[in-house]
């Protein structure tokens, strides 16, 4: 059968499930999570009070630690102006945070939105009081389902977590017969300097070679599978003011002959190794630039 109108796209159900984390994937509706635990200080003081501020889009919601799950759903619905229910199936407790100083636990709340909500940006947390909060976008809603005519549909989605995914497609609540066993492989995006890290030491010795590693990640925090030398370039500069004992007072000193090596794919140390030998004591500033092509 074919459909004559895009309005019938609700009969299409598409999902990707991450093979290593079955709670993460792509679906027809958004699923977010809030994880809450009390601070050590609050537990030791037997202080069950606590709160945090949740930011969704341009809305900020003040939430007390003992807020009930139904109360949380009403707060989110009111803040976003939603007319339909927000589900919380899979939540671990009846309140957003669970206080038990004798046996501390982490409370996890799952927030499932209706398909009509569409894709949502990530949640942000502000102003934590007595609690430690983390938020995660478990399931990203598809961007669009478009009817192309002749019984053909185009499904657009934007994955953010790299890895292998299992694929599922339903039409009118029946699974598609086409072989989808190969799934989908999502590769990391290009390297992002803002999200990449290094393990450089703050102190080294003049005349002795020092080294550190750079670990490349994309803007979603995915670890790059390779150093992708054809897509990014690492530039390192070390400039400092020599110590007065060196006899130089005015000019900045540049550490030259910095060696940058790309490590083997899969190295536990990261993607680059940077080595240098300072010749003059002083305070130096390192500039590490990861430039994507």
PDB file of C-alpha atoms in Angstrom:
ATOM      1  CA  UNK A   1       0.000   0.000   0.000  1.00  0.00           C
ATOM      2  CA  UNK A   2       1.049   3.617  -0.499  1.00  0.00           C
ATOM      3  CA  UNK A   3       0.005   6.771   1.318  1.00  0.00           C
ATOM      4  CA  UNK A   4      -1.197   9.938  -0.348  1.00  0.00           C
ATOM      5  CA  UNK A   5      -0.423  12.368   2.453  1.00  0.00           C
ATOM      6  CA  UNK A   6       2.525  13.182   4.692  1.00  0.00           C
ATOM      7  CA  UNK A   7       0.003  13.380   7.537  1.00  0.00           C
ATOM      8  CA  UNK A   8       0.154   9.595   7.694  1.00  0.00           C
ATOM      9  CA  UNK A   9       3.845   9.589   8.732  1.00  0.00           C
ATOM     10  CA  UNK A  10       2.791   8.601  12.282  1.00  0.00           C
ATOM     11  CA  UNK A  11       2.408   5.058  10.917  1.00  0.00           C
ATOM     12  CA  UNK A  12       6.194   4.965  10.483  1.00  0.00           C
ATOM     13  CA  UNK A  13       8.219   3.996  13.579  1.00  0.00           C
ATOM     14  CA  UNK A  14      11.999   4.207  13.237  1.00  0.00           C
ATOM     15  CA  UNK A  15      14.611   3.555  15.907  1.00  0.00           C
ATOM     16  CA  UNK A  16      18.344   3.054  16.344  1.00  0.00           C
ATOM     17  CA  UNK A  17      19.588   1.367  19.530  1.00  0.00           C
ATOM     18  CA  UNK A  18      23.224   1.659  20.588  1.00  0.00           C
ATOM     19  CA  UNK A  19      24.694  -1.843  20.796  1.00  0.00           C
ATOM     20  CA  UNK A  20      26.796  -1.105  23.912  1.00  0.00           C
ATOM     21  CA  UNK A  21      24.212   1.055  25.692  1.00  0.00           C
ATOM     22  CA  UNK A  22      20.633  -0.057  24.929  1.00  0.00           C
ATOM     23  CA  UNK A  23      19.171   3.009  26.689  1.00  0.00           C
ATOM     24  CA  UNK A  24      20.773   5.319  24.093  1.00  0.00           C
ATOM     25  CA  UNK A  25      19.669   5.819  20.517  1.00  0.00           C
ATOM     26  CA  UNK A  26      17.395   7.511  18.004  1.00  0.00           C
ATOM     27  CA  UNK A  27      13.607   7.246  18.144  1.00  0.00           C
ATOM     28  CA  UNK A  28      10.372   8.933  17.275  1.00  0.00           C
ATOM     29  CA  UNK A  29      10.347  10.862  20.587  1.00  0.00           C
ATOM     30  CA  UNK A  30      12.906  12.366  22.965  1.00  0.00           C
ATOM     31  CA  UNK A  31      13.993  10.668  26.186  1.00  0.00           C
ATOM     32  CA  UNK A  32      16.099  12.551  28.743  1.00  0.00           C
ATOM     33  CA  UNK A  33      17.394  11.527  32.160  1.00  0.00           C
ATOM     34  CA  UNK A  34      18.150  13.332  35.425  1.00  0.00           C
ATOM     35  CA  UNK A  35      20.565  11.667  37.854  1.00  0.00           C
ATOM     36  CA  UNK A  36      20.647  12.907  41.456  1.00  0.00           C
ATOM     37  CA  UNK A  37      22.774  12.076  44.479  1.00  0.00           C
ATOM     38  CA  UNK A  38      23.278  13.959  47.741  1.00  0.00           C
ATOM     39  CA  UNK A  39      26.642  15.493  48.581  1.00  0.00           C
ATOM     40  CA  UNK A  40      28.805  13.926  51.292  1.00  0.00           C
ATOM     41  CA  UNK A  41      28.368  17.030  53.440  1.00  0.00           C
ATOM     42  CA  UNK A  42      24.563  16.801  53.254  1.00  0.00           C
ATOM     43  CA  UNK A  43      24.583  13.105  54.151  1.00  0.00           C
ATOM     44  CA  UNK A  44      26.905  13.617  57.117  1.00  0.00           C
ATOM     45  CA  UNK A  45      24.761  16.513  58.363  1.00  0.00           C
ATOM     46  CA  UNK A  46      21.545  14.525  57.819  1.00  0.00           C
ATOM     47  CA  UNK A  47      20.320  17.461  55.749  1.00  0.00           C
ATOM     48  CA  UNK A  48      17.662  16.304  53.281  1.00  0.00           C
ATOM     49  CA  UNK A  49      17.074  19.760  51.860  1.00  0.00           C
ATOM     50  CA  UNK A  50      18.403  20.431  48.390  1.00  0.00           C
ATOM     51  CA  UNK A  51      17.545  21.964  45.056  1.00  0.00           C
ATOM     52  CA  UNK A  52      18.796  22.662  41.565  1.00  0.00           C
ATOM     53  CA  UNK A  53      17.822  24.640  38.508  1.00  0.00           C
ATOM     54  CA  UNK A  54      17.078  22.852  35.247  1.00  0.00           C
ATOM     55  CA  UNK A  55      17.411  24.728  31.971  1.00  0.00           C
ATOM     56  CA  UNK A  56      15.404  23.504  28.960  1.00  0.00           C
ATOM     57  CA  UNK A  57      15.689  25.658  25.852  1.00  0.00           C
ATOM     58  CA  UNK A  58      15.252  29.202  27.222  1.00  0.00           C
ATOM     59  CA  UNK A  59      13.201  28.094  30.245  1.00  0.00           C
ATOM     60  CA  UNK A  60      14.630  27.674  33.756  1.00  0.00           C
ATOM     61  CA  UNK A  61      12.868  25.449  36.279  1.00  0.00           C
ATOM     62  CA  UNK A  62      13.683  25.524  40.007  1.00  0.00           C
ATOM     63  CA  UNK A  63      13.357  21.974  41.381  1.00  0.00           C
ATOM     64  CA  UNK A  64      13.510  20.848  45.015  1.00  0.00           C
ATOM     65  CA  UNK A  65      15.261  17.562  45.756  1.00  0.00           C
ATOM     66  CA  UNK A  66      12.097  16.039  47.245  1.00  0.00           C
ATOM     67  CA  UNK A  67       9.912  16.935  44.244  1.00  0.00           C
ATOM     68  CA  UNK A  68       7.694  14.014  43.291  1.00  0.00           C
ATOM     69  CA  UNK A  69       7.986  12.544  39.804  1.00  0.00           C
ATOM     70  CA  UNK A  70       4.396  13.601  38.906  1.00  0.00           C
ATOM     71  CA  UNK A  71       5.220  17.070  40.220  1.00  0.00           C
ATOM     72  CA  UNK A  72       8.318  17.212  38.002  1.00  0.00           C
ATOM     73  CA  UNK A  73       6.327  16.288  34.899  1.00  0.00           C
ATOM     74  CA  UNK A  74       3.814  19.072  35.603  1.00  0.00           C
ATOM     75  CA  UNK A  75       6.642  21.592  36.067  1.00  0.00           C
ATOM     76  CA  UNK A  76       8.211  20.623  32.743  1.00  0.00           C
ATOM     77  CA  UNK A  77       4.880  20.668  30.924  1.00  0.00           C
ATOM     78  CA  UNK A  78       4.005  24.102  32.319  1.00  0.00           C
ATOM     79  CA  UNK A  79       7.449  25.543  31.540  1.00  0.00           C
ATOM     80  CA  UNK A  80       7.406  24.334  27.924  1.00  0.00           C
ATOM     81  CA  UNK A  81       3.693  24.952  27.373  1.00  0.00           C
ATOM     82  CA  UNK A  82       2.923  21.325  26.512  1.00  0.00           C
ATOM     83  CA  UNK A  83      -0.675  20.094  26.387  1.00  0.00           C
ATOM     84  CA  UNK A  84       0.126  16.386  26.431  1.00  0.00           C
ATOM     85  CA  UNK A  85       1.589  14.048  29.017  1.00  0.00           C
ATOM     86  CA  UNK A  86       5.262  13.607  29.766  1.00  0.00           C
ATOM     87  CA  UNK A  87       5.996   9.995  30.741  1.00  0.00           C
ATOM     88  CA  UNK A  88       8.493   8.896  33.407  1.00  0.00           C
ATOM     89  CA  UNK A  89       8.584   5.125  32.885  1.00  0.00           C
ATOM     90  CA  UNK A  90      11.832   3.530  34.057  1.00  0.00           C
ATOM     91  CA  UNK A  91      12.530   6.013  36.855  1.00  0.00           C
ATOM     92  CA  UNK A  92      14.143   4.457  39.932  1.00  0.00           C
ATOM     93  CA  UNK A  93      12.368   6.409  42.702  1.00  0.00           C
ATOM     94  CA  UNK A  94       9.166   8.310  43.415  1.00  0.00           C
ATOM     95  CA  UNK A  95      11.064  11.588  43.928  1.00  0.00           C
ATOM     96  CA  UNK A  96      13.744  13.335  41.886  1.00  0.00           C
ATOM     97  CA  UNK A  97      16.340  12.737  44.632  1.00  0.00           C
ATOM     98  CA  UNK A  98      16.308  10.047  47.327  1.00  0.00           C
ATOM     99  CA  UNK A  99      17.752  10.829  50.765  1.00  0.00           C
ATOM    100  CA  UNK A 100      19.122   7.912  52.805  1.00  0.00           C
ATOM    101  CA  UNK A 101      22.206   8.812  54.884  1.00  0.00           C
ATOM    102  CA  UNK A 102      22.671   5.193  56.020  1.00  0.00           C
ATOM    103  CA  UNK A 103      22.593   3.750  52.507  1.00  0.00           C
ATOM    104  CA  UNK A 104      23.117   6.525  49.928  1.00  0.00           C
ATOM    105  CA  UNK A 105      21.724   5.834  46.473  1.00  0.00           C
ATOM    106  CA  UNK A 106      21.584   7.610  43.145  1.00  0.00           C
ATOM    107  CA  UNK A 107      18.103   8.397  41.840  1.00  0.00           C
ATOM    108  CA  UNK A 108      17.562   8.311  38.080  1.00  0.00           C
ATOM    109  CA  UNK A 109      14.509   9.904  36.470  1.00  0.00           C
ATOM    110  CA  UNK A 110      13.627   9.152  32.852  1.00  0.00           C
ATOM    111  CA  UNK A 111      11.605  11.805  31.041  1.00  0.00           C
ATOM    112  CA  UNK A 112       9.916  10.691  27.815  1.00  0.00           C
ATOM    113  CA  UNK A 113       8.306  13.313  25.606  1.00  0.00           C
ATOM    114  CA  UNK A 114       5.542  12.844  23.074  1.00  0.00           C
ATOM    115  CA  UNK A 115       6.369  12.531  19.391  1.00  0.00           C
ATOM    116  CA  UNK A 116       4.718  15.902  18.750  1.00  0.00           C
ATOM    117  CA  UNK A 117       7.459  17.629  20.777  1.00  0.00           C
ATOM    118  CA  UNK A 118      10.076  16.803  18.164  1.00  0.00           C
ATOM    119  CA  UNK A 119      13.822  17.161  18.783  1.00  0.00           C
ATOM    120  CA  UNK A 120      14.916  19.042  21.908  1.00  0.00           C
ATOM    121  CA  UNK A 121      18.290  20.538  22.835  1.00  0.00           C
ATOM    122  CA  UNK A 122      20.278  19.099  25.726  1.00  0.00           C
ATOM    123  CA  UNK A 123      19.274  20.029  29.279  1.00  0.00           C
ATOM    124  CA  UNK A 124      21.577  22.085  31.489  1.00  0.00           C
ATOM    125  CA  UNK A 125      21.892  22.205  35.292  1.00  0.00           C
ATOM    126  CA  UNK A 126      22.540  25.322  37.373  1.00  0.00           C
ATOM    127  CA  UNK A 127      22.706  26.225  41.082  1.00  0.00           C
ATOM    128  CA  UNK A 128      23.037  22.818  42.744  1.00  0.00           C
ATOM    129  CA  UNK A 129      22.402  22.958  46.504  1.00  0.00           C
ATOM    130  CA  UNK A 130      23.307  19.864  48.604  1.00  0.00           C
ATOM    131  CA  UNK A 131      22.923  17.618  45.528  1.00  0.00           C
ATOM    132  CA  UNK A 132      24.968  16.546  42.532  1.00  0.00           C
ATOM    133  CA  UNK A 133      22.945  16.485  39.313  1.00  0.00           C
ATOM    134  CA  UNK A 134      23.772  15.184  35.859  1.00  0.00           C
ATOM    135  CA  UNK A 135      21.538  15.178  32.803  1.00  0.00           C
ATOM    136  CA  UNK A 136      21.701  13.128  29.629  1.00  0.00           C
ATOM    137  CA  UNK A 137      19.859  12.989  26.316  1.00  0.00           C
ATOM    138  CA  UNK A 138      19.289   9.233  26.047  1.00  0.00           C
ATOM    139  CA  UNK A 139      17.145   9.154  22.905  1.00  0.00           C
ATOM    140  CA  UNK A 140      17.215  11.824  20.210  1.00  0.00           C
ATOM    141  CA  UNK A 141      14.005  12.300  18.262  1.00  0.00           C
ATOM    142  CA  UNK A 142      14.218  12.000  14.486  1.00  0.00           C
ATOM    143  CA  UNK A 143      14.501  15.367  12.762  1.00  0.00           C
ATOM    144  CA  UNK A 144      11.852  14.690  10.157  1.00  0.00           C
ATOM    145  CA  UNK A 145       9.792  12.002   8.423  1.00  0.00           C
ATOM    146  CA  UNK A 146       8.877  13.049   4.901  1.00  0.00           C
ATOM    147  CA  UNK A 147       6.560  11.249   2.494  1.00  0.00           C
ATOM    148  CA  UNK A 148       8.145  11.251  -0.973  1.00  0.00           C
ATOM    149  CA  UNK A 149       5.278   9.592  -2.848  1.00  0.00           C
ATOM    150  CA  UNK A 150       4.954   6.123  -4.264  1.00  0.00           C
ATOM    151  CA  UNK A 151       5.062   4.548  -0.805  1.00  0.00           C
ATOM    152  CA  UNK A 152       8.531   5.986  -0.089  1.00  0.00           C
ATOM    153  CA  UNK A 153       9.505   7.881   3.059  1.00  0.00           C
ATOM    154  CA  UNK A 154      12.658   9.828   3.964  1.00  0.00           C
ATOM    155  CA  UNK A 155      13.712   9.696   7.636  1.00  0.00           C
ATOM    156  CA  UNK A 156      16.230  12.330   8.786  1.00  0.00           C
ATOM    157  CA  UNK A 157      18.073  12.060  12.109  1.00  0.00           C
ATOM    158  CA  UNK A 158      21.183  13.463  13.800  1.00  0.00           C
ATOM    159  CA  UNK A 159      23.152  11.013  15.980  1.00  0.00           C
ATOM    160  CA  UNK A 160      25.568  12.365  18.600  1.00  0.00           C
ATOM    161  CA  UNK A 161      27.098   9.206  20.098  1.00  0.00           C
ATOM    162  CA  UNK A 162      29.487   7.226  17.913  1.00  0.00           C
ATOM    163  CA  UNK A 163      29.347   3.446  17.707  1.00  0.00           C
ATOM    164  CA  UNK A 164      27.301   0.655  16.169  1.00  0.00           C
ATOM    165  CA  UNK A 165      23.503   0.707  16.310  1.00  0.00           C
ATOM    166  CA  UNK A 166      20.779  -1.841  15.701  1.00  0.00           C
ATOM    167  CA  UNK A 167      18.006  -0.676  13.375  1.00  0.00           C
ATOM    168  CA  UNK A 168      14.261  -1.172  13.682  1.00  0.00           C
ATOM    169  CA  UNK A 169      11.539   0.048  11.319  1.00  0.00           C
ATOM    170  CA  UNK A 170       7.804  -0.502  11.738  1.00  0.00           C
ATOM    171  CA  UNK A 171       4.995   0.347   9.341  1.00  0.00           C
ATOM    172  CA  UNK A 172       1.476   0.211  10.765  1.00  0.00           C
ATOM    173  CA  UNK A 173       2.903  -1.521  13.857  1.00  0.00           C
ATOM    174  CA  UNK A 174       4.501  -4.293  11.803  1.00  0.00           C
ATOM    175  CA  UNK A 175       8.241  -4.762  11.399  1.00  0.00           C
ATOM    176  CA  UNK A 176       9.737  -4.192   7.968  1.00  0.00           C
ATOM    177  CA  UNK A 177      10.777  -7.463   6.323  1.00  0.00           C
ATOM    178  CA  UNK A 178      13.939  -5.974   4.795  1.00  0.00           C
ATOM    179  CA  UNK A 179      17.179  -7.344   6.303  1.00  0.00           C
ATOM    180  CA  UNK A 180      18.486  -4.672   8.732  1.00  0.00           C
ATOM    181  CA  UNK A 181      20.969  -6.928  10.535  1.00  0.00           C
ATOM    182  CA  UNK A 182      23.964  -4.841   9.419  1.00  0.00           C
ATOM    183  CA  UNK A 183      22.664  -1.904  11.483  1.00  0.00           C
ATOM    184  CA  UNK A 184      24.212   1.552  11.328  1.00  0.00           C
ATOM    185  CA  UNK A 185      27.771   2.636  12.159  1.00  0.00           C
ATOM    186  CA  UNK A 186      28.118   6.219  13.447  1.00  0.00           C
ATOM    187  CA  UNK A 187      31.637   7.640  13.164  1.00  0.00           C
ATOM    188  CA  UNK A 188      32.958  10.500  15.352  1.00  0.00           C
ATOM    189  CA  UNK A 189      32.829  14.003  13.906  1.00  0.00           C
ATOM    190  CA  UNK A 190      35.970  16.092  13.296  1.00  0.00           C
ATOM    191  CA  UNK A 191      38.267  16.829  16.226  1.00  0.00           C
ATOM    192  CA  UNK A 192      37.199  19.651  18.543  1.00  0.00           C
ATOM    193  CA  UNK A 193      39.854  21.579  20.480  1.00  0.00           C
ATOM    194  CA  UNK A 194      37.305  22.582  23.114  1.00  0.00           C
ATOM    195  CA  UNK A 195      36.510  18.957  23.968  1.00  0.00           C
ATOM    196  CA  UNK A 196      39.971  17.424  23.524  1.00  0.00           C
ATOM    197  CA  UNK A 197      42.275  16.986  26.554  1.00  0.00           C
ATOM    198  CA  UNK A 198      45.947  16.634  27.486  1.00  0.00           C
ATOM    199  CA  UNK A 199      47.955  15.304  30.437  1.00  0.00           C
ATOM    200  CA  UNK A 200      50.792  17.851  30.567  1.00  0.00           C
ATOM    201  CA  UNK A 201      52.603  18.262  33.882  1.00  0.00           C
ATOM    202  CA  UNK A 202      52.821  21.732  35.449  1.00  0.00           C
ATOM    203  CA  UNK A 203      56.467  21.260  36.455  1.00  0.00           C
ATOM    204  CA  UNK A 204      59.490  19.998  34.514  1.00  0.00           C
ATOM    205  CA  UNK A 205      63.304  20.317  34.731  1.00  0.00           C
ATOM    206  CA  UNK A 206      65.639  22.359  32.545  1.00  0.00           C
ATOM    207  CA  UNK A 207      67.788  20.168  30.316  1.00  0.00           C
ATOM    208  CA  UNK A 208      65.517  17.148  30.718  1.00  0.00           C
ATOM    209  CA  UNK A 209      63.085  16.086  28.003  1.00  0.00           C
ATOM    210  CA  UNK A 210      59.429  16.314  29.016  1.00  0.00           C
ATOM    211  CA  UNK A 211      56.431  14.938  27.164  1.00  0.00           C
ATOM    212  CA  UNK A 212      52.648  14.833  27.304  1.00  0.00           C
ATOM    213  CA  UNK A 213      49.781  13.366  25.318  1.00  0.00           C
ATOM    214  CA  UNK A 214      46.803  14.932  23.547  1.00  0.00           C
ATOM    215  CA  UNK A 215      43.518  13.002  23.359  1.00  0.00           C
ATOM    216  CA  UNK A 216      41.282  14.111  20.486  1.00  0.00           C
ATOM    217  CA  UNK A 217      37.499  14.191  20.854  1.00  0.00           C
ATOM    218  CA  UNK A 218      34.744  15.610  18.701  1.00  0.00           C
ATOM    219  CA  UNK A 219      32.257  18.257  19.823  1.00  0.00           C
ATOM    220  CA  UNK A 220      29.977  15.579  21.286  1.00  0.00           C
ATOM    221  CA  UNK A 221      32.748  14.105  23.439  1.00  0.00           C
ATOM    222  CA  UNK A 222      33.305  11.039  21.264  1.00  0.00           C
ATOM    223  CA  UNK A 223      36.867   9.732  21.319  1.00  0.00           C
ATOM    224  CA  UNK A 224      38.294   9.769  17.817  1.00  0.00           C
ATOM    225  CA  UNK A 225      39.218   6.321  16.527  1.00  0.00           C
ATOM    226  CA  UNK A 226      42.299   7.684  14.767  1.00  0.00           C
ATOM    227  CA  UNK A 227      44.402  10.830  14.828  1.00  0.00           C
ATOM    228  CA  UNK A 228      42.837  11.780  11.476  1.00  0.00           C
ATOM    229  CA  UNK A 229      45.980  13.566  10.290  1.00  0.00           C
ATOM    230  CA  UNK A 230      44.221  14.492   7.068  1.00  0.00           C
ATOM    231  CA  UNK A 231      41.469  16.301   8.981  1.00  0.00           C
ATOM    232  CA  UNK A 232      43.264  18.034  11.889  1.00  0.00           C
ATOM    233  CA  UNK A 233      46.644  19.572  12.689  1.00  0.00           C
ATOM    234  CA  UNK A 234      48.155  19.956  16.170  1.00  0.00           C
ATOM    235  CA  UNK A 235      50.214  23.100  16.814  1.00  0.00           C
ATOM    236  CA  UNK A 236      52.057  23.578  20.139  1.00  0.00           C
ATOM    237  CA  UNK A 237      53.914  26.701  21.323  1.00  0.00           C
ATOM    238  CA  UNK A 238      55.763  27.188  24.627  1.00  0.00           C
ATOM    239  CA  UNK A 239      56.645  30.785  25.480  1.00  0.00           C
ATOM    240  CA  UNK A 240      57.758  32.040  28.876  1.00  0.00           C
ATOM    241  CA  UNK A 241      59.622  34.585  30.981  1.00  0.00           C
ATOM    242  CA  UNK A 242      63.036  33.267  32.120  1.00  0.00           C
ATOM    243  CA  UNK A 243      63.874  33.259  35.792  1.00  0.00           C
ATOM    244  CA  UNK A 244      66.091  36.199  36.857  1.00  0.00           C
ATOM    245  CA  UNK A 245      68.857  33.720  37.742  1.00  0.00           C
ATOM    246  CA  UNK A 246      69.270  33.047  34.032  1.00  0.00           C
ATOM    247  CA  UNK A 247      70.570  36.536  33.393  1.00  0.00           C
ATOM    248  CA  UNK A 248      67.776  37.363  30.939  1.00  0.00           C
ATOM    249  CA  UNK A 249      65.157  39.819  32.107  1.00  0.00           C
ATOM    250  CA  UNK A 250      63.345  41.487  29.236  1.00  0.00           C
ATOM    251  CA  UNK A 251      62.702  39.101  26.366  1.00  0.00           C
ATOM    252  CA  UNK A 252      60.329  36.159  26.310  1.00  0.00           C
ATOM    253  CA  UNK A 253      61.969  32.822  25.734  1.00  0.00           C
ATOM    254  CA  UNK A 254      60.576  30.391  23.174  1.00  0.00           C
ATOM    255  CA  UNK A 255      61.136  26.659  23.583  1.00  0.00           C
ATOM    256  CA  UNK A 256      61.974  25.393  20.130  1.00  0.00           C
ATOM    257  CA  UNK A 257      62.369  21.944  18.579  1.00  0.00           C
ATOM    258  CA  UNK A 258      59.020  20.734  19.866  1.00  0.00           C
ATOM    259  CA  UNK A 259      58.447  17.213  18.559  1.00  0.00           C
ATOM    260  CA  UNK A 260      54.852  16.140  17.780  1.00  0.00           C
ATOM    261  CA  UNK A 261      54.307  12.466  16.971  1.00  0.00           C
ATOM    262  CA  UNK A 262      51.061  10.838  15.930  1.00  0.00           C
ATOM    263  CA  UNK A 263      50.477   7.670  17.939  1.00  0.00           C
ATOM    264  CA  UNK A 264      49.232   4.396  16.564  1.00  0.00           C
ATOM    265  CA  UNK A 265      45.498   3.993  16.125  1.00  0.00           C
ATOM    266  CA  UNK A 266      43.980   2.620  19.336  1.00  0.00           C
ATOM    267  CA  UNK A 267      46.852   3.740  21.569  1.00  0.00           C
ATOM    268  CA  UNK A 268      45.665   4.084  25.209  1.00  0.00           C
ATOM    269  CA  UNK A 269      47.819   7.220  25.527  1.00  0.00           C
ATOM    270  CA  UNK A 270      45.775   9.190  23.031  1.00  0.00           C
ATOM    271  CA  UNK A 271      46.401  10.461  19.515  1.00  0.00           C
ATOM    272  CA  UNK A 272      49.490  12.703  19.804  1.00  0.00           C
ATOM    273  CA  UNK A 273      52.668  12.750  21.890  1.00  0.00           C
ATOM    274  CA  UNK A 274      54.386  16.117  22.372  1.00  0.00           C
ATOM    275  CA  UNK A 275      58.018  16.191  23.526  1.00  0.00           C
ATOM    276  CA  UNK A 276      60.252  19.177  24.322  1.00  0.00           C
ATOM    277  CA  UNK A 277      63.454  19.981  26.251  1.00  0.00           C
ATOM    278  CA  UNK A 278      63.474  23.300  28.142  1.00  0.00           C
ATOM    279  CA  UNK A 279      66.904  24.885  28.495  1.00  0.00           C
ATOM    280  CA  UNK A 280      66.086  27.792  30.768  1.00  0.00           C
ATOM    281  CA  UNK A 281      64.165  27.900  34.067  1.00  0.00           C
ATOM    282  CA  UNK A 282      61.121  30.136  34.274  1.00  0.00           C
ATOM    283  CA  UNK A 283      57.355  30.299  33.969  1.00  0.00           C
ATOM    284  CA  UNK A 284      56.029  29.212  30.587  1.00  0.00           C
ATOM    285  CA  UNK A 285      52.649  29.256  28.946  1.00  0.00           C
ATOM    286  CA  UNK A 286      51.639  26.438  26.614  1.00  0.00           C
ATOM    287  CA  UNK A 287      49.420  27.127  23.637  1.00  0.00           C
ATOM    288  CA  UNK A 288      47.882  23.934  22.187  1.00  0.00           C
ATOM    289  CA  UNK A 289      45.949  24.467  18.979  1.00  0.00           C
ATOM    290  CA  UNK A 290      43.984  21.666  17.343  1.00  0.00           C
ATOM    291  CA  UNK A 291      42.998  22.952  13.931  1.00  0.00           C
ATOM    292  CA  UNK A 292      40.399  21.027  11.941  1.00  0.00           C
ATOM    293  CA  UNK A 293      40.759  21.148   8.174  1.00  0.00           C
TER     294      UNK A 293
END
